GROMACS .gro file of C-alpha atoms in nm:
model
  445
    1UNK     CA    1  -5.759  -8.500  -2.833
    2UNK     CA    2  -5.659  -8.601  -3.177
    3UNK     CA    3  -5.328  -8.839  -3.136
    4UNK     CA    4  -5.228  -8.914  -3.536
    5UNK     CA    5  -5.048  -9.179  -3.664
    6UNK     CA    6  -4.868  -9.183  -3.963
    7UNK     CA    7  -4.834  -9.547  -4.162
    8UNK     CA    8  -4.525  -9.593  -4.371
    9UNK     CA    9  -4.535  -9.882  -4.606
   10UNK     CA   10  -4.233  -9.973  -4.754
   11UNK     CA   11  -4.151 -10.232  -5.078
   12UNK     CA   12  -4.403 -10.479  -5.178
   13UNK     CA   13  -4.494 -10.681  -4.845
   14UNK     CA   14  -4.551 -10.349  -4.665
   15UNK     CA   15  -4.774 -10.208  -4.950
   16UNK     CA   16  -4.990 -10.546  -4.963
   17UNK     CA   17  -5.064 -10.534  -4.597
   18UNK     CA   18  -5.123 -10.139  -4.603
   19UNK     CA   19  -5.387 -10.242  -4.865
   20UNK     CA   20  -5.539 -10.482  -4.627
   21UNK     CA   21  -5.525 -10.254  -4.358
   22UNK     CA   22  -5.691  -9.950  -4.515
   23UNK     CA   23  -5.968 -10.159  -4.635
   24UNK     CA   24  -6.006 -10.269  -4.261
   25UNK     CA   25  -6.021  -9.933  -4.119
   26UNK     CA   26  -6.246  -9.850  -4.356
   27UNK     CA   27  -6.481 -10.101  -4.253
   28UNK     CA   28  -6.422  -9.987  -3.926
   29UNK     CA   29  -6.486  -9.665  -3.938
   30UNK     CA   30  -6.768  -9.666  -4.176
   31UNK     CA   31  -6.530  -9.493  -4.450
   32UNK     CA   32  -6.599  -9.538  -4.823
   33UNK     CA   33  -6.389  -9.660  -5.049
   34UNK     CA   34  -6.377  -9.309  -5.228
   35UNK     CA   35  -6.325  -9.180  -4.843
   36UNK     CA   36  -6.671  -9.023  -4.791
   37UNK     CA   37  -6.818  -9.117  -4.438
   38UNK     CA   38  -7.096  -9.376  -4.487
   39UNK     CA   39  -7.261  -9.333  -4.114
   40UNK     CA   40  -7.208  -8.970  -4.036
   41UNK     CA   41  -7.344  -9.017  -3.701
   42UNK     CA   42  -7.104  -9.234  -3.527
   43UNK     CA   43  -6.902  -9.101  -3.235
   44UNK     CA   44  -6.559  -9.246  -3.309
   45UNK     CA   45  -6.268  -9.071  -3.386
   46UNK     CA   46  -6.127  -9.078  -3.732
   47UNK     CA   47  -5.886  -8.827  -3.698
   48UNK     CA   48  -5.592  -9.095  -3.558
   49UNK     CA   49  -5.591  -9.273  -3.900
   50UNK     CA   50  -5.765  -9.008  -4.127
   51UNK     CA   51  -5.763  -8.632  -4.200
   52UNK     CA   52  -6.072  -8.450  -4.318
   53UNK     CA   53  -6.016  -8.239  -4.633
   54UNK     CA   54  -6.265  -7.935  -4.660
   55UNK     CA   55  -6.464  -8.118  -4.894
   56UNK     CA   56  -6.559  -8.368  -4.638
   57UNK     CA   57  -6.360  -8.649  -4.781
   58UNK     CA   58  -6.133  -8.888  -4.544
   59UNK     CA   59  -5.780  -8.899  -4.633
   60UNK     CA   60  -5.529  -9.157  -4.524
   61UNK     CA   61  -5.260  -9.060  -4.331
   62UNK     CA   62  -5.003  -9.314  -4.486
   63UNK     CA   63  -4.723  -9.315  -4.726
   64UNK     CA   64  -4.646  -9.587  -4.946
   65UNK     CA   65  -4.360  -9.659  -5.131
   66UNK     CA   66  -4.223  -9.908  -5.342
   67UNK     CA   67  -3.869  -9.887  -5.529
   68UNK     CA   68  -4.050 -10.060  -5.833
   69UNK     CA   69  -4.398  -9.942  -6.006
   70UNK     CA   70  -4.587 -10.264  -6.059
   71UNK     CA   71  -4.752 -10.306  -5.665
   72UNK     CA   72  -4.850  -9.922  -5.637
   73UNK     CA   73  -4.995  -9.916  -5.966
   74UNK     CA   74  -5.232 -10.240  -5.864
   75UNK     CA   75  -5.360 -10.005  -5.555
   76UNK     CA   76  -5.371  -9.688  -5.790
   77UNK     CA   77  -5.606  -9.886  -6.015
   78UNK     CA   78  -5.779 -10.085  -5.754
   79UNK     CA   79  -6.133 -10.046  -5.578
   80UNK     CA   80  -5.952  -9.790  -5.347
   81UNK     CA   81  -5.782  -9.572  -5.560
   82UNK     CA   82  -5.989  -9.252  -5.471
   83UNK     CA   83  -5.917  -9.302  -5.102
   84UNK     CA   84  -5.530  -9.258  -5.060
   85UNK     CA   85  -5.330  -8.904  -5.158
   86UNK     CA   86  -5.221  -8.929  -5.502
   87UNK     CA   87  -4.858  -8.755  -5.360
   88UNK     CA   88  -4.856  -9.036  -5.050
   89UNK     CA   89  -4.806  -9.329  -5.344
   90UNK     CA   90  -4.427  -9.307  -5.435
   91UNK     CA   91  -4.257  -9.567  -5.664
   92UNK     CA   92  -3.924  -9.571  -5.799
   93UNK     CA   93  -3.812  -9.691  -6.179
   94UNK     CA   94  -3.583  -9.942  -6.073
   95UNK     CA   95  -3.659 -10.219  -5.818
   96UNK     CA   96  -3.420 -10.283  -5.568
   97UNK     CA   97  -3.392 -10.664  -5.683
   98UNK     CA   98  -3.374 -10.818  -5.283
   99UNK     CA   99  -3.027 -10.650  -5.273
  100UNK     CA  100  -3.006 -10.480  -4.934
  101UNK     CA  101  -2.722 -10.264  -5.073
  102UNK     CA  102  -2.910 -10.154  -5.378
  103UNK     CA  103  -3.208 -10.028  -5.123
  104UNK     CA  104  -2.951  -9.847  -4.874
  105UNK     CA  105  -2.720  -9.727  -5.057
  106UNK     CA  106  -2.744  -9.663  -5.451
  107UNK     CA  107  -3.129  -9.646  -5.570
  108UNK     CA  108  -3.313  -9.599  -5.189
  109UNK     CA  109  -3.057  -9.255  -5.201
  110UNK     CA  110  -3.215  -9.124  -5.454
  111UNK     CA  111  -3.576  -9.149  -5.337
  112UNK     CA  112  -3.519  -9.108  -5.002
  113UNK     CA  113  -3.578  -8.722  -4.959
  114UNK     CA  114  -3.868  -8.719  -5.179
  115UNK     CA  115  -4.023  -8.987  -4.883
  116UNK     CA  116  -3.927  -8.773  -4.608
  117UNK     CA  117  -4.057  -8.476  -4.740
  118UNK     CA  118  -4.374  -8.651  -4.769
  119UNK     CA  119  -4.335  -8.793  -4.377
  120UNK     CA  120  -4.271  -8.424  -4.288
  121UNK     CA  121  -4.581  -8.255  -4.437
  122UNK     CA  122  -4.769  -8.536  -4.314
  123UNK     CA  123  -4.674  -8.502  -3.973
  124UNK     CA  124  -4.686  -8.124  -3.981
  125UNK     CA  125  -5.063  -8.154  -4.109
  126UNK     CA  126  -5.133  -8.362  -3.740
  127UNK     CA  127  -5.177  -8.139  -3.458
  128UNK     CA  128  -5.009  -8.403  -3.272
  129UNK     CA  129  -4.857  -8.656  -3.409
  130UNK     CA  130  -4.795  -8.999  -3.191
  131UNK     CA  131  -4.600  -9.190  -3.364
  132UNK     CA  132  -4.516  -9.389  -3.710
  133UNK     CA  133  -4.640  -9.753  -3.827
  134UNK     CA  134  -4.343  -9.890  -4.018
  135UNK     CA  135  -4.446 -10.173  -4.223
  136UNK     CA  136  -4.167 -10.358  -4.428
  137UNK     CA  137  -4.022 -10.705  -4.472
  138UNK     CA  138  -3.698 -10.818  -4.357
  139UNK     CA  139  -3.608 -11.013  -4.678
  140UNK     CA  140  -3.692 -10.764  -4.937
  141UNK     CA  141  -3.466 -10.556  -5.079
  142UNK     CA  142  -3.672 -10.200  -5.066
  143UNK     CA  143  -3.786 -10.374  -4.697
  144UNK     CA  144  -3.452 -10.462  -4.597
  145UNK     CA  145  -3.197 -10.174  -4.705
  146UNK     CA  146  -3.466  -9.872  -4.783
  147UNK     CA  147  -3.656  -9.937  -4.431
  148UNK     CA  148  -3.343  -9.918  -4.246
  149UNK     CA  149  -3.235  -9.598  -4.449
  150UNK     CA  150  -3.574  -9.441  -4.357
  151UNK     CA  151  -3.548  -9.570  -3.983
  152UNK     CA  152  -3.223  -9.361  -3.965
  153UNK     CA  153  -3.355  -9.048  -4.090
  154UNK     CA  154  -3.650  -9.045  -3.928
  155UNK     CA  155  -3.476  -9.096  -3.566
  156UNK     CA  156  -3.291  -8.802  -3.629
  157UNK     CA  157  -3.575  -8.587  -3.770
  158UNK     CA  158  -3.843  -8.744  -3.513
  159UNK     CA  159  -3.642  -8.823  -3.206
  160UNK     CA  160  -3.945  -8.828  -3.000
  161UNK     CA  161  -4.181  -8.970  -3.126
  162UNK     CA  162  -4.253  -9.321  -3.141
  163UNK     CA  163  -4.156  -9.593  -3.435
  164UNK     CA  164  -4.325  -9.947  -3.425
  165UNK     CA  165  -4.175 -10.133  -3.666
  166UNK     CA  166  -4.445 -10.428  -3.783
  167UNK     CA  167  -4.216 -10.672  -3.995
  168UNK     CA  168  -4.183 -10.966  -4.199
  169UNK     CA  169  -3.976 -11.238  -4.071
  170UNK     CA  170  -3.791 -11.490  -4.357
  171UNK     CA  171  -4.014 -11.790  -4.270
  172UNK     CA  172  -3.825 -12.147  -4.208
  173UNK     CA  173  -3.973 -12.323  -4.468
  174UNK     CA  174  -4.131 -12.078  -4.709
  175UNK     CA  175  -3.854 -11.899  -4.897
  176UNK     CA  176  -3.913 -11.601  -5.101
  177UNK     CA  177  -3.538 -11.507  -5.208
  178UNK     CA  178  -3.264 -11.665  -5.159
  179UNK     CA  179  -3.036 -11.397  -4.989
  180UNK     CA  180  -3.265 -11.312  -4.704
  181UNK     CA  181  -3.077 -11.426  -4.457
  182UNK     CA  182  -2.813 -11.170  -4.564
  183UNK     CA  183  -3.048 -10.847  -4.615
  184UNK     CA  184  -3.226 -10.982  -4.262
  185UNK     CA  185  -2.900 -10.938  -4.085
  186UNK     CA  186  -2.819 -10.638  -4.188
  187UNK     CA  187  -3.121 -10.421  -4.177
  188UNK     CA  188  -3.145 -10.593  -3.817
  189UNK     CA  189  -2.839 -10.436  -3.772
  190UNK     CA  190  -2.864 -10.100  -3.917
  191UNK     CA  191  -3.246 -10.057  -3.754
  192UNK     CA  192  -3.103 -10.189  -3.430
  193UNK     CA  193  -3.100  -9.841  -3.250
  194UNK     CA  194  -3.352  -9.687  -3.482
  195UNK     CA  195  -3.646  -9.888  -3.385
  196UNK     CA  196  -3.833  -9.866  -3.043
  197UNK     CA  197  -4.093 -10.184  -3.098
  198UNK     CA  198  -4.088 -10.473  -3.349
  199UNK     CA  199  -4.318 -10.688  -3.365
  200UNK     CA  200  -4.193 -10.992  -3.610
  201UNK     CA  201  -4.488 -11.187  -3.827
  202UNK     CA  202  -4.329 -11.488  -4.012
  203UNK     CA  203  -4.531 -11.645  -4.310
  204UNK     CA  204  -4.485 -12.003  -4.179
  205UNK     CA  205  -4.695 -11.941  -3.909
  206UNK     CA  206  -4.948 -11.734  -4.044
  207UNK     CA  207  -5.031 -11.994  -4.331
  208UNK     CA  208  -5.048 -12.261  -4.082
  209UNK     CA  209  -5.282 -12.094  -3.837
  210UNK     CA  210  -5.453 -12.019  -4.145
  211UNK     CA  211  -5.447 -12.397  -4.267
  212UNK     CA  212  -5.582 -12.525  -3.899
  213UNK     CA  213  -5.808 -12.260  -3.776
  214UNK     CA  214  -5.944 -12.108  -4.068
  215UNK     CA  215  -5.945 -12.431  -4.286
  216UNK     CA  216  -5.764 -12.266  -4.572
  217UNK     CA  217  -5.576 -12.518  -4.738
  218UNK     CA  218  -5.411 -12.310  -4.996
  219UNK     CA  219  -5.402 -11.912  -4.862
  220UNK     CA  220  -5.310 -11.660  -5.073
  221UNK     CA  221  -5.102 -11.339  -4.962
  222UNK     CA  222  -5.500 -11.225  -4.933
  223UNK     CA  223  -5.592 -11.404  -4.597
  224UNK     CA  224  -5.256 -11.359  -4.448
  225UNK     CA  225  -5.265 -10.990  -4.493
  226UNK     CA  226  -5.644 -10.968  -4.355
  227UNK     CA  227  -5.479 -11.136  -4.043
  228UNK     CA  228  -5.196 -10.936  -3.974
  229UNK     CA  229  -5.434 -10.632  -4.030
  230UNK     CA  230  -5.640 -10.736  -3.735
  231UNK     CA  231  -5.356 -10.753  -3.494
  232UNK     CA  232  -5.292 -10.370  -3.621
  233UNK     CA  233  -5.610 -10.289  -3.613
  234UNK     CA  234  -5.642 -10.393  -3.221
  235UNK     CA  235  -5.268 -10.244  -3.131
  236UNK     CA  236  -5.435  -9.886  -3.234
  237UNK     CA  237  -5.793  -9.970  -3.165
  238UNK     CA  238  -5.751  -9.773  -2.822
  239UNK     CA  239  -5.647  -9.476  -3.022
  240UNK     CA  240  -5.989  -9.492  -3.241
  241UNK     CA  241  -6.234  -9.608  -3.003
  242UNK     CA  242  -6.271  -9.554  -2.667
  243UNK     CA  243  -6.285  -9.820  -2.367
  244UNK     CA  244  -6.242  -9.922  -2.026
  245UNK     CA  245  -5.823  -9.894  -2.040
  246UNK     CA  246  -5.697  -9.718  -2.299
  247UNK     CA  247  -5.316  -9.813  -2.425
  248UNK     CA  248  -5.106  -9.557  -2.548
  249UNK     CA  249  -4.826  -9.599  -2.847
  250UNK     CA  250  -4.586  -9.483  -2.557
  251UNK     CA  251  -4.724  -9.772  -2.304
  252UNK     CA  252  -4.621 -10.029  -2.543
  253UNK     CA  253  -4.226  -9.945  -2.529
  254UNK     CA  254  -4.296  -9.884  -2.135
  255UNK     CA  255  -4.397 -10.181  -2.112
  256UNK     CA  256  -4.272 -10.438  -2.336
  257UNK     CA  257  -3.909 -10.340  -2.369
  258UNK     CA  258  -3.714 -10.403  -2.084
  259UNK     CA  259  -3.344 -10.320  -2.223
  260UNK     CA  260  -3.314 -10.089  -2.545
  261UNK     CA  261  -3.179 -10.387  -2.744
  262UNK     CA  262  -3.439 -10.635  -2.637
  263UNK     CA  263  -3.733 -10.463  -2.830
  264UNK     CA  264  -3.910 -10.763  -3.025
  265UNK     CA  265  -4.230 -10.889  -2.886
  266UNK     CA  266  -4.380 -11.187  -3.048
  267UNK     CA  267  -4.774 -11.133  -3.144
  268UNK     CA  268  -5.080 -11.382  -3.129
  269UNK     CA  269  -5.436 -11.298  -3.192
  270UNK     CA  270  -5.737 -11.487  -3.048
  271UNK     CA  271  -6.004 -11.611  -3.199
  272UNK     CA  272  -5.899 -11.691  -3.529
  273UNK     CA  273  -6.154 -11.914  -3.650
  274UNK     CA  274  -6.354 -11.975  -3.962
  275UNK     CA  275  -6.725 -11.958  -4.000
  276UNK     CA  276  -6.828 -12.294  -3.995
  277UNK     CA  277  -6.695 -12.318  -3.664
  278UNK     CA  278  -6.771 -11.993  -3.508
  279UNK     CA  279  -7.146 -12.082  -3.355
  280UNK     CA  280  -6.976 -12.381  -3.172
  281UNK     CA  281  -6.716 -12.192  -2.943
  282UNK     CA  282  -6.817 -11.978  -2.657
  283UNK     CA  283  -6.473 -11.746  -2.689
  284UNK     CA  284  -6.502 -11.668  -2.331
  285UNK     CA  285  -6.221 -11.440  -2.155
  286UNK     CA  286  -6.032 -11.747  -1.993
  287UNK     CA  287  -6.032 -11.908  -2.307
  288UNK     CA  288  -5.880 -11.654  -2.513
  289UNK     CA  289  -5.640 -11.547  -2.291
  290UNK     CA  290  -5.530 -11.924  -2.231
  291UNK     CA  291  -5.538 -11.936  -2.651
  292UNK     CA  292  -5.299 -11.675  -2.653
  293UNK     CA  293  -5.039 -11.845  -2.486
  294UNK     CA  294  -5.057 -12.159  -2.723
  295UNK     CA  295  -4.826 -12.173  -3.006
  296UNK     CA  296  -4.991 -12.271  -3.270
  297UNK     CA  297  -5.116 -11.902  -3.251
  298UNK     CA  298  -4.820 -11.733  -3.239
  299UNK     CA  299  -4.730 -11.541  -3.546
  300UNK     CA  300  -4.326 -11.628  -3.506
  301UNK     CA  301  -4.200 -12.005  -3.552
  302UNK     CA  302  -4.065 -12.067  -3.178
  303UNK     CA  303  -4.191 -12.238  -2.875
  304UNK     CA  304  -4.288 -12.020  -2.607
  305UNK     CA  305  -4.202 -12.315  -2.344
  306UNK     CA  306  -3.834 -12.303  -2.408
  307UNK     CA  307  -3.831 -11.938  -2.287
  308UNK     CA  308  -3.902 -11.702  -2.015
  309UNK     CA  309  -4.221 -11.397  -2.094
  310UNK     CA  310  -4.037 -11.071  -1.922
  311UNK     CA  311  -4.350 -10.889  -2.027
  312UNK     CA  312  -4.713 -10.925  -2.161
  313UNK     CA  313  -4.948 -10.667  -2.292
  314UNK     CA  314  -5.317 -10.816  -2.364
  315UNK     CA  315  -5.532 -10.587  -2.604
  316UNK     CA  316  -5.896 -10.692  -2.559
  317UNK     CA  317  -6.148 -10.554  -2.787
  318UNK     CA  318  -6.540 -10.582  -2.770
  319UNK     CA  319  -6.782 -10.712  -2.471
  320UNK     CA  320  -6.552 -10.776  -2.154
  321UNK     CA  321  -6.551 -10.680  -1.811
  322UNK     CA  322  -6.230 -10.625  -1.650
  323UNK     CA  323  -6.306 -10.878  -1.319
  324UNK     CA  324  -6.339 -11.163  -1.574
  325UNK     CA  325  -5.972 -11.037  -1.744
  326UNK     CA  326  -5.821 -11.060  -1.362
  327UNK     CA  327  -5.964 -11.409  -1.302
  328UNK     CA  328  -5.785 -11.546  -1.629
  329UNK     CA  329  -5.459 -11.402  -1.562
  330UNK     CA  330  -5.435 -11.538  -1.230
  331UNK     CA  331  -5.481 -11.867  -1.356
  332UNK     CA  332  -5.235 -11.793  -1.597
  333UNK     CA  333  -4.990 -11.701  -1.385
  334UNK     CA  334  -5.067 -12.041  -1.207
  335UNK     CA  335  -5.016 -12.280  -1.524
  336UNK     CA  336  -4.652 -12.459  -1.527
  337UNK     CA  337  -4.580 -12.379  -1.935
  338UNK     CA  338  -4.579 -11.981  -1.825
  339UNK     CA  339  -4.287 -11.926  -1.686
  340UNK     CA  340  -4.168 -11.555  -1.630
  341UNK     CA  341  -3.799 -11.402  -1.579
  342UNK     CA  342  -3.772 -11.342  -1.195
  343UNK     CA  343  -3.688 -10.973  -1.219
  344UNK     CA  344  -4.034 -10.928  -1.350
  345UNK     CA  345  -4.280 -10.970  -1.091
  346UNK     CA  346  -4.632 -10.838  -1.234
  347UNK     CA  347  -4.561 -10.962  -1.588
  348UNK     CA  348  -4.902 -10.841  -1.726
  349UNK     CA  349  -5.018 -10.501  -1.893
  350UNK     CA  350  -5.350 -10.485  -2.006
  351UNK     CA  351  -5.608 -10.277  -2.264
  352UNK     CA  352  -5.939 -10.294  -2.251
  353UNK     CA  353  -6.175 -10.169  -2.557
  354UNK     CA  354  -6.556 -10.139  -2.607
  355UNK     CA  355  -6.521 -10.166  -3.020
  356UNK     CA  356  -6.563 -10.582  -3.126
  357UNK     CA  357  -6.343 -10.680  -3.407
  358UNK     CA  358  -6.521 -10.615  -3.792
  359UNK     CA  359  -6.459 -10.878  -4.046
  360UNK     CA  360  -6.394 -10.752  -4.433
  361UNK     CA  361  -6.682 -10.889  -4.620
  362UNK     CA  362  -6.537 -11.183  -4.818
  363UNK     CA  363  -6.332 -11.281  -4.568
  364UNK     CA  364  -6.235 -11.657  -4.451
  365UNK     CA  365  -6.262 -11.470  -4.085
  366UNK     CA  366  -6.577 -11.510  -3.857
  367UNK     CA  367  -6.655 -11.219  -3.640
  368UNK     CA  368  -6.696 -11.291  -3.276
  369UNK     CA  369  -6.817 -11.061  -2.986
  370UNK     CA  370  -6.480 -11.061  -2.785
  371UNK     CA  371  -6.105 -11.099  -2.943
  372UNK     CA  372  -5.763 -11.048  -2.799
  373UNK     CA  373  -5.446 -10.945  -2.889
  374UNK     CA  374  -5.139 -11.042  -2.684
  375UNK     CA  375  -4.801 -10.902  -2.784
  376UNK     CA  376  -4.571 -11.058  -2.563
  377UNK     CA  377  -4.151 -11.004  -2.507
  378UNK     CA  378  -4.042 -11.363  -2.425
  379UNK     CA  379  -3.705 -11.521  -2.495
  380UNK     CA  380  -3.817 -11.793  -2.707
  381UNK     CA  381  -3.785 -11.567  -3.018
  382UNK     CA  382  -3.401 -11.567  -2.990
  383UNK     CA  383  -3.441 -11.946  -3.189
  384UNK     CA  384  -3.591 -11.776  -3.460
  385UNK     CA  385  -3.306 -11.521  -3.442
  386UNK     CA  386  -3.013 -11.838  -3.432
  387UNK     CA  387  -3.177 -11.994  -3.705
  388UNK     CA  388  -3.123 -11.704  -3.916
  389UNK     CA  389  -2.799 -11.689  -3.784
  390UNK     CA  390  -2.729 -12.022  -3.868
  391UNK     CA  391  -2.832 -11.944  -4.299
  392UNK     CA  392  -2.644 -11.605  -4.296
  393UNK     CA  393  -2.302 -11.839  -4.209
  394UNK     CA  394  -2.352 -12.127  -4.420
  395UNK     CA  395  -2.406 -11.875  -4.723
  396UNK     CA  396  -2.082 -11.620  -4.555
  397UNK     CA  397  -1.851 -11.907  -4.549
  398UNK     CA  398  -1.867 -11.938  -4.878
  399UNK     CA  399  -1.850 -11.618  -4.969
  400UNK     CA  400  -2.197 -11.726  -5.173
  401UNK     CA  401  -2.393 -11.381  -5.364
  402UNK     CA  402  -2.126 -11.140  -5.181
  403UNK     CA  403  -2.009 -10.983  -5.477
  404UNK     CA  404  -2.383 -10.802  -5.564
  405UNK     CA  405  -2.402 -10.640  -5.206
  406UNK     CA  406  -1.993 -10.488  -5.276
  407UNK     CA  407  -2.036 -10.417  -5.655
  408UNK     CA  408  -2.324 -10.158  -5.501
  409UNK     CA  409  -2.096  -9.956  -5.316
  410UNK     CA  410  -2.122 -10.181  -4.953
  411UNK     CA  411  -1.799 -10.283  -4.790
  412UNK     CA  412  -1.753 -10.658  -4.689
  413UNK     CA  413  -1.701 -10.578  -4.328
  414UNK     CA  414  -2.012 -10.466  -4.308
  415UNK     CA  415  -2.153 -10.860  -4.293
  416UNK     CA  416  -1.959 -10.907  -4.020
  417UNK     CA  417  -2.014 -10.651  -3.821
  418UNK     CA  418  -2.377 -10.727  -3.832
  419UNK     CA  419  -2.316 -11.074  -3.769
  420UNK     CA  420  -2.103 -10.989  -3.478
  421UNK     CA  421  -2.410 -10.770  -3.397
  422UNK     CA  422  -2.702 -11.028  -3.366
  423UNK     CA  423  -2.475 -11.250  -3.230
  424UNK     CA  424  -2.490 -10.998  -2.942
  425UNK     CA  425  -2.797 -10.997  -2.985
  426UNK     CA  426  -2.821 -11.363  -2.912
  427UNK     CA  427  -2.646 -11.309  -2.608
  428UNK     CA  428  -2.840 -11.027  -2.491
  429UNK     CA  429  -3.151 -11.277  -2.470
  430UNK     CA  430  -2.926 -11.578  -2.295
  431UNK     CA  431  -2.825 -11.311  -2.050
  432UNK     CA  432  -3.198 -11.233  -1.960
  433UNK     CA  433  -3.257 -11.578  -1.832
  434UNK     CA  434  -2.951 -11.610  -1.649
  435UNK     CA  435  -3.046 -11.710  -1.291
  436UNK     CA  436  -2.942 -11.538  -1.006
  437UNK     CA  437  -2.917 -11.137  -0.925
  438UNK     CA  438  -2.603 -11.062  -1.118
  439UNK     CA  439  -2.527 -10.726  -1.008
  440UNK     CA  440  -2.283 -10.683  -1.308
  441UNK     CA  441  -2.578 -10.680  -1.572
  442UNK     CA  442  -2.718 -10.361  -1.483
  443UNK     CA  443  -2.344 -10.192  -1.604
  444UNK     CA  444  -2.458 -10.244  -1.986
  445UNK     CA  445  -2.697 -10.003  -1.990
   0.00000   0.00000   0.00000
């Protein structure tokens, strides 16, 4: 029973990590880089990721797009430039210059039913479709204002059907632009109702697991995109392979979100560890699961300790039996640093799959025979969401870069009300915490 998903990747950060991604799956799956099948004989099921022309060819289901040329043209020249639909690589004339304003409103308009149409004929091509991969960054300006554009429409053309959302958080230290705070805000605002799962990956803390684990001093874009594209590989590895427990795009929402609003799960992957190191470590089920809960593996700046988990879902991929899984979440469940809200009782939802991890040749990345993937909805993230919070008023007070978002046809209120918004927001994840059985919470929703 084919169940498709259709990737969407939007301005450059998106279309770097689709890169890394592709070539991932393709190692995977044993697909080509001109999308013939290089072992014909193996059982799994391509048809999630890929459709089958009649030539026998393996087409991506994605769509990339990028409101500037110069990233789409690298992967229309590059190594996989037979793979992907010529029609499913879309770039604009104009970039969107990290103006949220100039992706929503005047140049993300004009290219927005041309990507649509292309969502549509994918998704009419998939007998049945599951759901859409998002993949965008939050201080872009194509990631910020065209993403939440595209959320809208497709909510309203796709109402069923899932949308994870896998996005780039402005990192503490590591500044790309200087107004993301602002185009953060708002597309957090204008995706707010859009969205059904985000899962936020911040730069900081990918280039410092990559600096201690994988002892890469200096990584490139390169190595943090290879990571990120294992934790998507696992989150849709039980829609590829088969295993033990099988997790659905559906049983992710189920699971993870407990209120509408409350819908982003921080992500950690297990074993990240470099080569040299690799023959020393047993990676044993209690281990990784205990690594998961550690923070130097997060992918989001924050300290898990300072917050409550209301829900855990543990992807394990590879050679694991479930008895051993049960045994290290008990112990889990035992530890002092793991605390859990106390409306949640079981806490835990977990995946099982027979298919190990696969490393892409080259890579900084050992293989190893088990790996897990943890994406867990804990509190802690709302510090990442006050610090923003904290850079979107310092540059508001002032008034600071204002005058680009209005001269493109945005109204000043609009900051407001999305800082009014995550300020909610804020709130919303103070509120989960709150001791005692109010009875007035339930009344929100």
């Amino acid at each position: 029973m084919p169940r498709e998903c259709i990737s969407i990747h939007l301005g450059q950060a998106g279309c770097q990590i689709g890169s890394a991604c592709w070539e991932l799956y393709g190692y995977e799956h044993g697909i080509n880089p001109d999308g013939t099948c290089g072992n014909p004989e193996s059982s799994a099921d391509y048809s999630a990721f890929y459709q089958e022309t009649g030539s026998g060819k393996y087409v991506p289901r994605s769509v990339f797009l990028d409101l500037e040329p110069t990233v789409i043209d690298e992967i229309r020249t590059g190594p996989y430039r037979q793979l992907f639909h010529p029609e499913s690589m879309i770039s604009g004339k104009e970039d969107a210059a990290n103006n949220f304003a100039r992706g929503h409103y005047t140049i993300g308009k004009e290219i927005l039913d041309r990507v649509v149409d292309k969502v549509r004929k994918e998704a009419e091509n998939a007998s049945s479709p599951q759901g859409f991969f998002i993949f965008h960054s939050f201080g872009g300006g194509t990631g910020s204002g065209f993403a939440s554009l595209l959320q809208e429409r497709l909510s309203l053309e796709f109402a069923k059907k899932n949308k994870l959302d896998f996005a780039i958080y402005p990192a503490p230290q590591t500044s790309t632009a200087v107004v993301e705070p602002y185009n953060s805000v708002l597309t957090t605002h204008s995706a707010m109702d859009h969205s059904d799962v985000t899962f936020l990956v911040d730069n900081d803390a990918v280039f410092s697991i990559c600096k201690n684990k994988l002892d890469v001093d200096h990584s490139s874009y390169k190595e943090l995109n290879q990571l990120i594209a294992q934790v998507v590989s696992s989150v849709t590895a039980s829609l590829r392979f088969e295993g033990a427990l099988n997790v659905d795009l559906n049983e992710f929402q189920t699971n993870l979100v407990p209120y509408p609003r409350i819908h982003f799960p921080l992500v950690t992957y297990a074993p990240v560890i470099s080569a040299a190191k690799s023959g020393h470590e047993r990676h044993s089920v209690p281990e990784l699961t205990a690594s998961c809960f550690e923070p130097n593996n997060q992918m989001v700046v924050c300290d898990p300790r300072t917050g409550k988990y209301m829900s855990c879902v543990l992807l394990y991929r590879g050679d694991i039996v479930a008895k051993d899984i049960n045994s290290a979440i008990q112990t889990m469940k035992t530890k002092r640093s793991i605390q859990f809200v106390e409306w949640c009782p079981t806490g835990f939802k977990v995946g099982i799959n027979n298919a190990p991890m696969t490393i892409v040749p080259g890579s900084s990345q050992a293989a190893s025979p088990r790996s897990v993937c943890m994406l867990s909805n804990t509190t802690a993230i709302v510090e990442a969401w006050s610090r923003l919070d904290q850079k979107f008023d310092l540059m508001y007070n002032k008034r600071a870069f204002v005058h680009w978002y209005v001269g493109e046809g945005m109204e000043e209120g609009e900051f407001s009300e999305a800082r009014e918004d995550l300020a909610a927001l804020e709130a919303d994840y103070a509120e989960m915490t709150a001791e005692g059985d109010d009875d007035d919470a339930g009344d929100e929703y």
